[in-house]
Amino acid sequence: MTDFDRAAFAAFLVSGNATFTATNTQTGNRFTYRVRQKDTLYFVAVLTGPDNIADYTFLGTIFPPRSAGSDPLRGLAYYHGKRSSISPDAQSARAFEWLFRWRYTLPEFIEIDPMGRCGRCGRSLTTPESVRTGLGPICAGRQ
Ligand SMILES: [Zn+2]
């Protein structure tokens, strides 16, 4: 179980250096993703090996909205990477596309675990509010 609030997922996902485990409690499927910002893009990778730090494989890219008027968060678009060594049909790839599509309304059977780290700076999350949002007080602009 995790105290992470599903409603915080859409913002957490693009907080800059978010690493999280997503579990489907109905199927037991679980993947660990890392979403790193570089300029206006976010590069998505999935953990594919035993080393929690090194073994991430590029999956795809989240692009900013095409038109300046759109909501900067809601207008984001995710595309599976042509250069990804993972097939777009692989379960980890399909699961991420699905998470992205439903990022504002994740159903109850999806559990997100930021693994105790701030999605922006990577520091330990210590307050209950931080654990719910995946962002420390400073990164969340609350301090
Ligand atoms: Zn932080």
mmCIF file with all atom_site columns, C-alpha atoms and ligand atoms in Angstrom:
data_model
loop_
_atom_site.group_PDB
_atom_site.id
_atom_site.type_symbol
_atom_site.label_atom_id
_atom_site.label_alt_id
_atom_site.label_comp_id
_atom_site.label_asym_id
_atom_site.label_entity_id
_atom_site.label_seq_id
_atom_site.pdbx_PDB_ins_code
_atom_site.Cartn_x
_atom_site.Cartn_y
_atom_site.Cartn_z
_atom_site.occupancy
_atom_site.B_iso_or_equiv
_atom_site.pdbx_formal_charge
_atom_site.auth_seq_id
_atom_site.auth_comp_id
_atom_site.auth_asym_id
_atom_site.auth_atom_id
_atom_site.pdbx_PDB_model_num
ATOM   1   C  CA . MET A 1 1   ? 0.000  0.000  0.000   1.00 0.00 ? 1   MET A CA 1
ATOM   2   C  CA . THR A 1 2   ? 1.033  3.553  -0.645  1.00 0.00 ? 2   THR A CA 1
ATOM   3   C  CA . ASP A 1 3   ? -0.376 6.839  0.629   1.00 0.00 ? 3   ASP A CA 1
ATOM   4   C  CA . PHE A 1 4   ? 0.146  8.482  -2.745  1.00 0.00 ? 4   PHE A CA 1
ATOM   5   C  CA . ASP A 1 5   ? -2.948 10.350 -3.909  1.00 0.00 ? 5   ASP A CA 1
ATOM   6   C  CA . ARG A 1 6   ? -4.001 9.298  -7.450  1.00 0.00 ? 6   ARG A CA 1
ATOM   7   C  CA . ALA A 1 7   ? -5.307 12.821 -8.026  1.00 0.00 ? 7   ALA A CA 1
ATOM   8   C  CA . ALA A 1 8   ? -1.734 14.101 -7.761  1.00 0.00 ? 8   ALA A CA 1
ATOM   9   C  CA . PHE A 1 9   ? -0.446 11.755 -10.470 1.00 0.00 ? 9   PHE A CA 1
ATOM   10  C  CA . ALA A 1 10  ? -0.832 14.035 -13.522 1.00 0.00 ? 10  ALA A CA 1
ATOM   11  C  CA . ALA A 1 11  ? 1.305  16.750 -11.944 1.00 0.00 ? 11  ALA A CA 1
ATOM   12  C  CA . PHE A 1 12  ? 3.759  14.333 -10.325 1.00 0.00 ? 12  PHE A CA 1
ATOM   13  C  CA . LEU A 1 13  ? 4.354  12.610 -13.661 1.00 0.00 ? 13  LEU A CA 1
ATOM   14  C  CA . VAL A 1 14  ? 5.881  15.758 -15.156 1.00 0.00 ? 14  VAL A CA 1
ATOM   15  C  CA . SER A 1 15  ? 7.556  17.121 -12.045 1.00 0.00 ? 15  SER A CA 1
ATOM   16  C  CA . GLY A 1 16  ? 10.945 16.739 -13.711 1.00 0.00 ? 16  GLY A CA 1
ATOM   17  C  CA . ASN A 1 17  ? 12.641 13.629 -12.391 1.00 0.00 ? 17  ASN A CA 1
ATOM   18  C  CA . ALA A 1 18  ? 9.804  11.375 -11.327 1.00 0.00 ? 18  ALA A CA 1
ATOM   19  C  CA . THR A 1 19  ? 10.498 7.733  -10.575 1.00 0.00 ? 19  THR A CA 1
ATOM   20  C  CA . PHE A 1 20  ? 7.591  5.573  -9.550  1.00 0.00 ? 20  PHE A CA 1
ATOM   21  C  CA . THR A 1 21  ? 6.180  2.109  -9.486  1.00 0.00 ? 21  THR A CA 1
ATOM   22  C  CA . ALA A 1 22  ? 2.731  1.585  -10.947 1.00 0.00 ? 22  ALA A CA 1
ATOM   23  C  CA . THR A 1 23  ? 0.883  -1.515 -9.833  1.00 0.00 ? 23  THR A CA 1
ATOM   24  C  CA . ASN A 1 24  ? -2.360 -2.873 -11.186 1.00 0.00 ? 24  ASN A CA 1
ATOM   25  C  CA . THR A 1 25  ? -3.785 -4.516 -8.073  1.00 0.00 ? 25  THR A CA 1
ATOM   26  C  CA . GLN A 1 26  ? -6.267 -6.504 -10.168 1.00 0.00 ? 26  GLN A CA 1
ATOM   27  C  CA . THR A 1 27  ? -3.690 -8.203 -12.359 1.00 0.00 ? 27  THR A CA 1
ATOM   28  C  CA . GLY A 1 28  ? -0.621 -7.850 -10.155 1.00 0.00 ? 28  GLY A CA 1
ATOM   29  C  CA . ASN A 1 29  ? 1.261  -6.243 -13.052 1.00 0.00 ? 29  ASN A CA 1
ATOM   30  C  CA . ARG A 1 30  ? 3.863  -3.784 -11.867 1.00 0.00 ? 30  ARG A CA 1
ATOM   31  C  CA . PHE A 1 31  ? 6.332  -1.555 -13.675 1.00 0.00 ? 31  PHE A CA 1
ATOM   32  C  CA . THR A 1 32  ? 8.809  1.065  -12.544 1.00 0.00 ? 32  THR A CA 1
ATOM   33  C  CA . TYR A 1 33  ? 9.054  4.172  -14.724 1.00 0.00 ? 33  TYR A CA 1
ATOM   34  C  CA . ARG A 1 34  ? 11.281 7.197  -14.770 1.00 0.00 ? 34  ARG A CA 1
ATOM   35  C  CA . VAL A 1 35  ? 10.159 10.440 -16.423 1.00 0.00 ? 35  VAL A CA 1
ATOM   36  C  CA . ARG A 1 36  ? 12.941 12.988 -16.824 1.00 0.00 ? 36  ARG A CA 1
ATOM   37  C  CA . GLN A 1 37  ? 12.537 16.488 -18.149 1.00 0.00 ? 37  GLN A CA 1
ATOM   38  C  CA . LYS A 1 38  ? 14.958 17.946 -20.662 1.00 0.00 ? 38  LYS A CA 1
ATOM   39  C  CA . ASP A 1 39  ? 13.989 21.425 -21.824 1.00 0.00 ? 39  ASP A CA 1
ATOM   40  C  CA . THR A 1 40  ? 10.362 21.131 -22.940 1.00 0.00 ? 40  THR A CA 1
ATOM   41  C  CA . LEU A 1 41  ? 10.435 17.346 -23.380 1.00 0.00 ? 41  LEU A CA 1
ATOM   42  C  CA . TYR A 1 42  ? 10.035 14.498 -20.941 1.00 0.00 ? 42  TYR A CA 1
ATOM   43  C  CA . PHE A 1 43  ? 11.841 11.244 -21.618 1.00 0.00 ? 43  PHE A CA 1
ATOM   44  C  CA . VAL A 1 44  ? 10.145 8.144  -20.316 1.00 0.00 ? 44  VAL A CA 1
ATOM   45  C  CA . ALA A 1 45  ? 12.108 5.034  -19.397 1.00 0.00 ? 45  ALA A CA 1
ATOM   46  C  CA . VAL A 1 46  ? 11.151 1.767  -17.803 1.00 0.00 ? 46  VAL A CA 1
ATOM   47  C  CA . LEU A 1 47  ? 13.170 -0.318 -15.378 1.00 0.00 ? 47  LEU A CA 1
ATOM   48  C  CA . THR A 1 48  ? 14.220 -3.449 -17.230 1.00 0.00 ? 48  THR A CA 1
ATOM   49  C  CA . GLY A 1 49  ? 16.881 -4.935 -15.002 1.00 0.00 ? 49  GLY A CA 1
ATOM   50  C  CA . PRO A 1 50  ? 17.812 -5.576 -11.394 1.00 0.00 ? 50  PRO A CA 1
ATOM   51  C  CA . ASP A 1 51  ? 19.778 -2.372 -10.853 1.00 0.00 ? 51  ASP A CA 1
ATOM   52  C  CA . ASN A 1 52  ? 17.436 0.317  -9.566  1.00 0.00 ? 52  ASN A CA 1
ATOM   53  C  CA . ILE A 1 53  ? 19.616 3.097  -10.906 1.00 0.00 ? 53  ILE A CA 1
ATOM   54  C  CA . ALA A 1 54  ? 21.203 1.913  -14.118 1.00 0.00 ? 54  ALA A CA 1
ATOM   55  C  CA . ASP A 1 55  ? 18.853 -0.470 -15.831 1.00 0.00 ? 55  ASP A CA 1
ATOM   56  C  CA . TYR A 1 56  ? 16.333 1.839  -17.415 1.00 0.00 ? 56  TYR A CA 1
ATOM   57  C  CA . THR A 1 57  ? 15.376 1.488  -21.068 1.00 0.00 ? 57  THR A CA 1
ATOM   58  C  CA . PHE A 1 58  ? 14.065 4.390  -23.128 1.00 0.00 ? 58  PHE A CA 1
ATOM   59  C  CA . LEU A 1 59  ? 10.376 3.996  -23.861 1.00 0.00 ? 59  LEU A CA 1
ATOM   60  C  CA . GLY A 1 60  ? 9.033  7.226  -25.342 1.00 0.00 ? 60  GLY A CA 1
ATOM   61  C  CA . THR A 1 61  ? 8.672  10.981 -25.110 1.00 0.00 ? 61  THR A CA 1
ATOM   62  C  CA . ILE A 1 62  ? 6.109  13.370 -23.702 1.00 0.00 ? 62  ILE A CA 1
ATOM   63  C  CA . PHE A 1 63  ? 5.801  16.459 -25.896 1.00 0.00 ? 63  PHE A CA 1
ATOM   64  C  CA . PRO A 1 64  ? 4.515  19.912 -24.944 1.00 0.00 ? 64  PRO A CA 1
ATOM   65  C  CA . PRO A 1 65  ? 1.246  21.181 -26.449 1.00 0.00 ? 65  PRO A CA 1
ATOM   66  C  CA . ARG A 1 66  ? 1.462  22.174 -30.127 1.00 0.00 ? 66  ARG A CA 1
ATOM   67  C  CA . SER A 1 67  ? -0.511 25.346 -29.707 1.00 0.00 ? 67  SER A CA 1
ATOM   68  C  CA . ALA A 1 68  ? 0.470  27.993 -27.209 1.00 0.00 ? 68  ALA A CA 1
ATOM   69  C  CA . GLY A 1 69  ? -3.075 28.456 -25.968 1.00 0.00 ? 69  GLY A CA 1
ATOM   70  C  CA . SER A 1 70  ? -3.572 24.948 -24.621 1.00 0.00 ? 70  SER A CA 1
ATOM   71  C  CA . ASP A 1 71  ? -3.292 24.012 -20.991 1.00 0.00 ? 71  ASP A CA 1
ATOM   72  C  CA . PRO A 1 72  ? 0.426  23.224 -20.544 1.00 0.00 ? 72  PRO A CA 1
ATOM   73  C  CA . LEU A 1 73  ? -0.303 20.059 -18.569 1.00 0.00 ? 73  LEU A CA 1
ATOM   74  C  CA . ARG A 1 74  ? -3.444 18.734 -20.222 1.00 0.00 ? 74  ARG A CA 1
ATOM   75  C  CA . GLY A 1 75  ? -2.118 19.459 -23.711 1.00 0.00 ? 75  GLY A CA 1
ATOM   76  C  CA . LEU A 1 76  ? 0.879  17.133 -23.314 1.00 0.00 ? 76  LEU A CA 1
ATOM   77  C  CA . ALA A 1 77  ? 1.139  14.259 -25.764 1.00 0.00 ? 77  ALA A CA 1
ATOM   78  C  CA . TYR A 1 78  ? 2.977  10.974 -25.310 1.00 0.00 ? 78  TYR A CA 1
ATOM   79  C  CA . TYR A 1 79  ? 4.486  8.978  -28.171 1.00 0.00 ? 79  TYR A CA 1
ATOM   80  C  CA . HIS A 1 80  ? 6.286  5.679  -28.041 1.00 0.00 ? 80  HIS A CA 1
ATOM   81  C  CA . GLY A 1 81  ? 9.876  6.178  -29.177 1.00 0.00 ? 81  GLY A CA 1
ATOM   82  C  CA . LYS A 1 82  ? 10.815 4.985  -32.663 1.00 0.00 ? 82  LYS A CA 1
ATOM   83  C  CA . ARG A 1 83  ? 14.271 4.334  -31.230 1.00 0.00 ? 83  ARG A CA 1
ATOM   84  C  CA . SER A 1 84  ? 13.026 2.423  -28.221 1.00 0.00 ? 84  SER A CA 1
ATOM   85  C  CA . SER A 1 85  ? 14.272 -1.149 -28.079 1.00 0.00 ? 85  SER A CA 1
ATOM   86  C  CA . ILE A 1 86  ? 10.958 -2.021 -26.447 1.00 0.00 ? 86  ILE A CA 1
ATOM   87  C  CA . SER A 1 87  ? 8.073  -2.890 -28.750 1.00 0.00 ? 87  SER A CA 1
ATOM   88  C  CA . PRO A 1 88  ? 5.061  -0.562 -28.588 1.00 0.00 ? 88  PRO A CA 1
ATOM   89  C  CA . ASP A 1 89  ? 3.042  -3.745 -27.996 1.00 0.00 ? 89  ASP A CA 1
ATOM   90  C  CA . ALA A 1 90  ? 5.060  -4.755 -24.935 1.00 0.00 ? 90  ALA A CA 1
ATOM   91  C  CA . GLN A 1 91  ? 3.091  -4.705 -21.714 1.00 0.00 ? 91  GLN A CA 1
ATOM   92  C  CA . SER A 1 92  ? 5.328  -2.042 -20.146 1.00 0.00 ? 92  SER A CA 1
ATOM   93  C  CA . ALA A 1 93  ? 4.808  0.222  -23.163 1.00 0.00 ? 93  ALA A CA 1
ATOM   94  C  CA . ARG A 1 94  ? 1.058  -0.264 -23.307 1.00 0.00 ? 94  ARG A CA 1
ATOM   95  C  CA . ALA A 1 95  ? 0.766  0.200  -19.550 1.00 0.00 ? 95  ALA A CA 1
ATOM   96  C  CA . PHE A 1 96  ? 2.533  3.541  -19.716 1.00 0.00 ? 96  PHE A CA 1
ATOM   97  C  CA . GLU A 1 97  ? 0.380  4.776  -22.604 1.00 0.00 ? 97  GLU A CA 1
ATOM   98  C  CA . TRP A 1 98  ? -2.640 3.810  -20.589 1.00 0.00 ? 98  TRP A CA 1
ATOM   99  C  CA . LEU A 1 99  ? -1.356 5.543  -17.412 1.00 0.00 ? 99  LEU A CA 1
ATOM   100 C  CA . PHE A 1 100 ? -0.642 8.660  -19.421 1.00 0.00 ? 100 PHE A CA 1
ATOM   101 C  CA . ARG A 1 101 ? -4.080 8.685  -21.019 1.00 0.00 ? 101 ARG A CA 1
ATOM   102 C  CA . TRP A 1 102 ? -5.808 8.274  -17.672 1.00 0.00 ? 102 TRP A CA 1
ATOM   103 C  CA . ARG A 1 103 ? -3.358 10.343 -15.611 1.00 0.00 ? 103 ARG A CA 1
ATOM   104 C  CA . TYR A 1 104 ? -6.087 12.656 -14.323 1.00 0.00 ? 104 TYR A CA 1
ATOM   105 C  CA . THR A 1 105 ? -8.521 9.893  -13.426 1.00 0.00 ? 105 THR A CA 1
ATOM   106 C  CA . LEU A 1 106 ? -6.537 6.845  -12.419 1.00 0.00 ? 106 LEU A CA 1
ATOM   107 C  CA . PRO A 1 107 ? -8.887 4.124  -11.219 1.00 0.00 ? 107 PRO A CA 1
ATOM   108 C  CA . GLU A 1 108 ? -8.675 2.705  -7.712  1.00 0.00 ? 108 GLU A CA 1
ATOM   109 C  CA . PHE A 1 109 ? -7.012 -0.503 -8.828  1.00 0.00 ? 109 PHE A CA 1
ATOM   110 C  CA . ILE A 1 110 ? -3.908 1.421  -9.938  1.00 0.00 ? 110 ILE A CA 1
ATOM   111 C  CA . GLU A 1 111 ? -1.422 2.106  -7.191  1.00 0.00 ? 111 GLU A CA 1
ATOM   112 C  CA . ILE A 1 112 ? 1.338  4.647  -7.671  1.00 0.00 ? 112 ILE A CA 1
ATOM   113 C  CA . ASP A 1 113 ? 4.382  4.568  -5.430  1.00 0.00 ? 113 ASP A CA 1
ATOM   114 C  CA . PRO A 1 114 ? 6.962  7.375  -5.736  1.00 0.00 ? 114 PRO A CA 1
ATOM   115 C  CA . MET A 1 115 ? 9.215  5.184  -3.601  1.00 0.00 ? 115 MET A CA 1
ATOM   116 C  CA . GLY A 1 116 ? 9.762  7.869  -0.995  1.00 0.00 ? 116 GLY A CA 1
ATOM   117 C  CA . ARG A 1 117 ? 11.509 10.303 -3.333  1.00 0.00 ? 117 ARG A CA 1
ATOM   118 C  CA . CYS A 1 118 ? 10.525 13.769 -4.480  1.00 0.00 ? 118 CYS A CA 1
ATOM   119 C  CA . GLY A 1 119 ? 9.595  13.722 -8.177  1.00 0.00 ? 119 GLY A CA 1
ATOM   120 C  CA . ARG A 1 120 ? 11.618 16.828 -8.853  1.00 0.00 ? 120 ARG A CA 1
ATOM   121 C  CA . CYS A 1 121 ? 14.770 16.745 -6.736  1.00 0.00 ? 121 CYS A CA 1
ATOM   122 C  CA . GLY A 1 122 ? 14.898 13.153 -5.509  1.00 0.00 ? 122 GLY A CA 1
ATOM   123 C  CA . ARG A 1 123 ? 15.141 14.036 -1.824  1.00 0.00 ? 123 ARG A CA 1
ATOM   124 C  CA . SER A 1 124 ? 13.328 11.879 0.695   1.00 0.00 ? 124 SER A CA 1
ATOM   125 C  CA . LEU A 1 125 ? 9.679  12.656 1.208   1.00 0.00 ? 125 LEU A CA 1
ATOM   126 C  CA . THR A 1 126 ? 9.116  13.162 4.907   1.00 0.00 ? 126 THR A CA 1
ATOM   127 C  CA . THR A 1 127 ? 5.815  14.936 5.534   1.00 0.00 ? 127 THR A CA 1
ATOM   128 C  CA . PRO A 1 128 ? 2.456  13.186 5.019   1.00 0.00 ? 128 PRO A CA 1
ATOM   129 C  CA . GLU A 1 129 ? 1.457  15.811 2.444   1.00 0.00 ? 129 GLU A CA 1
ATOM   130 C  CA . SER A 1 130 ? 4.662  15.153 0.481   1.00 0.00 ? 130 SER A CA 1
ATOM   131 C  CA . VAL A 1 131 ? 4.037  11.429 0.505   1.00 0.00 ? 131 VAL A CA 1
ATOM   132 C  CA . ARG A 1 132 ? 0.567  12.048 -0.934  1.00 0.00 ? 132 ARG A CA 1
ATOM   133 C  CA . THR A 1 133 ? 1.760  14.288 -3.774  1.00 0.00 ? 133 THR A CA 1
ATOM   134 C  CA . GLY A 1 134 ? 5.237  12.913 -4.456  1.00 0.00 ? 134 GLY A CA 1
ATOM   135 C  CA . LEU A 1 135 ? 6.712  16.390 -4.117  1.00 0.00 ? 135 LEU A CA 1
ATOM   136 C  CA . GLY A 1 136 ? 8.655  17.798 -1.192  1.00 0.00 ? 136 GLY A CA 1
ATOM   137 C  CA . PRO A 1 137 ? 7.475  21.071 0.342   1.00 0.00 ? 137 PRO A CA 1
ATOM   138 C  CA . ILE A 1 138 ? 10.077 23.206 -1.432  1.00 0.00 ? 138 ILE A CA 1
ATOM   139 C  CA . CYS A 1 139 ? 9.539  21.643 -4.870  1.00 0.00 ? 139 CYS A CA 1
ATOM   140 C  CA . ALA A 1 140 ? 5.793  21.921 -4.439  1.00 0.00 ? 140 ALA A CA 1
ATOM   141 C  CA . GLY A 1 141 ? 6.210  25.631 -3.755  1.00 0.00 ? 141 GLY A CA 1
ATOM   142 C  CA . ARG A 1 142 ? 4.727  25.335 -0.342  1.00 0.00 ? 142 ARG A CA 1
ATOM   143 C  CA . GLN A 1 143 ? 7.807  26.661 1.415   1.00 0.00 ? 143 GLN A CA 1
HETATM 144 ZN ZN . ZN  B 2 .   ? 12.042 18.084 -4.109  1.00 0.00 ? 1   ZN  B ZN 1
#
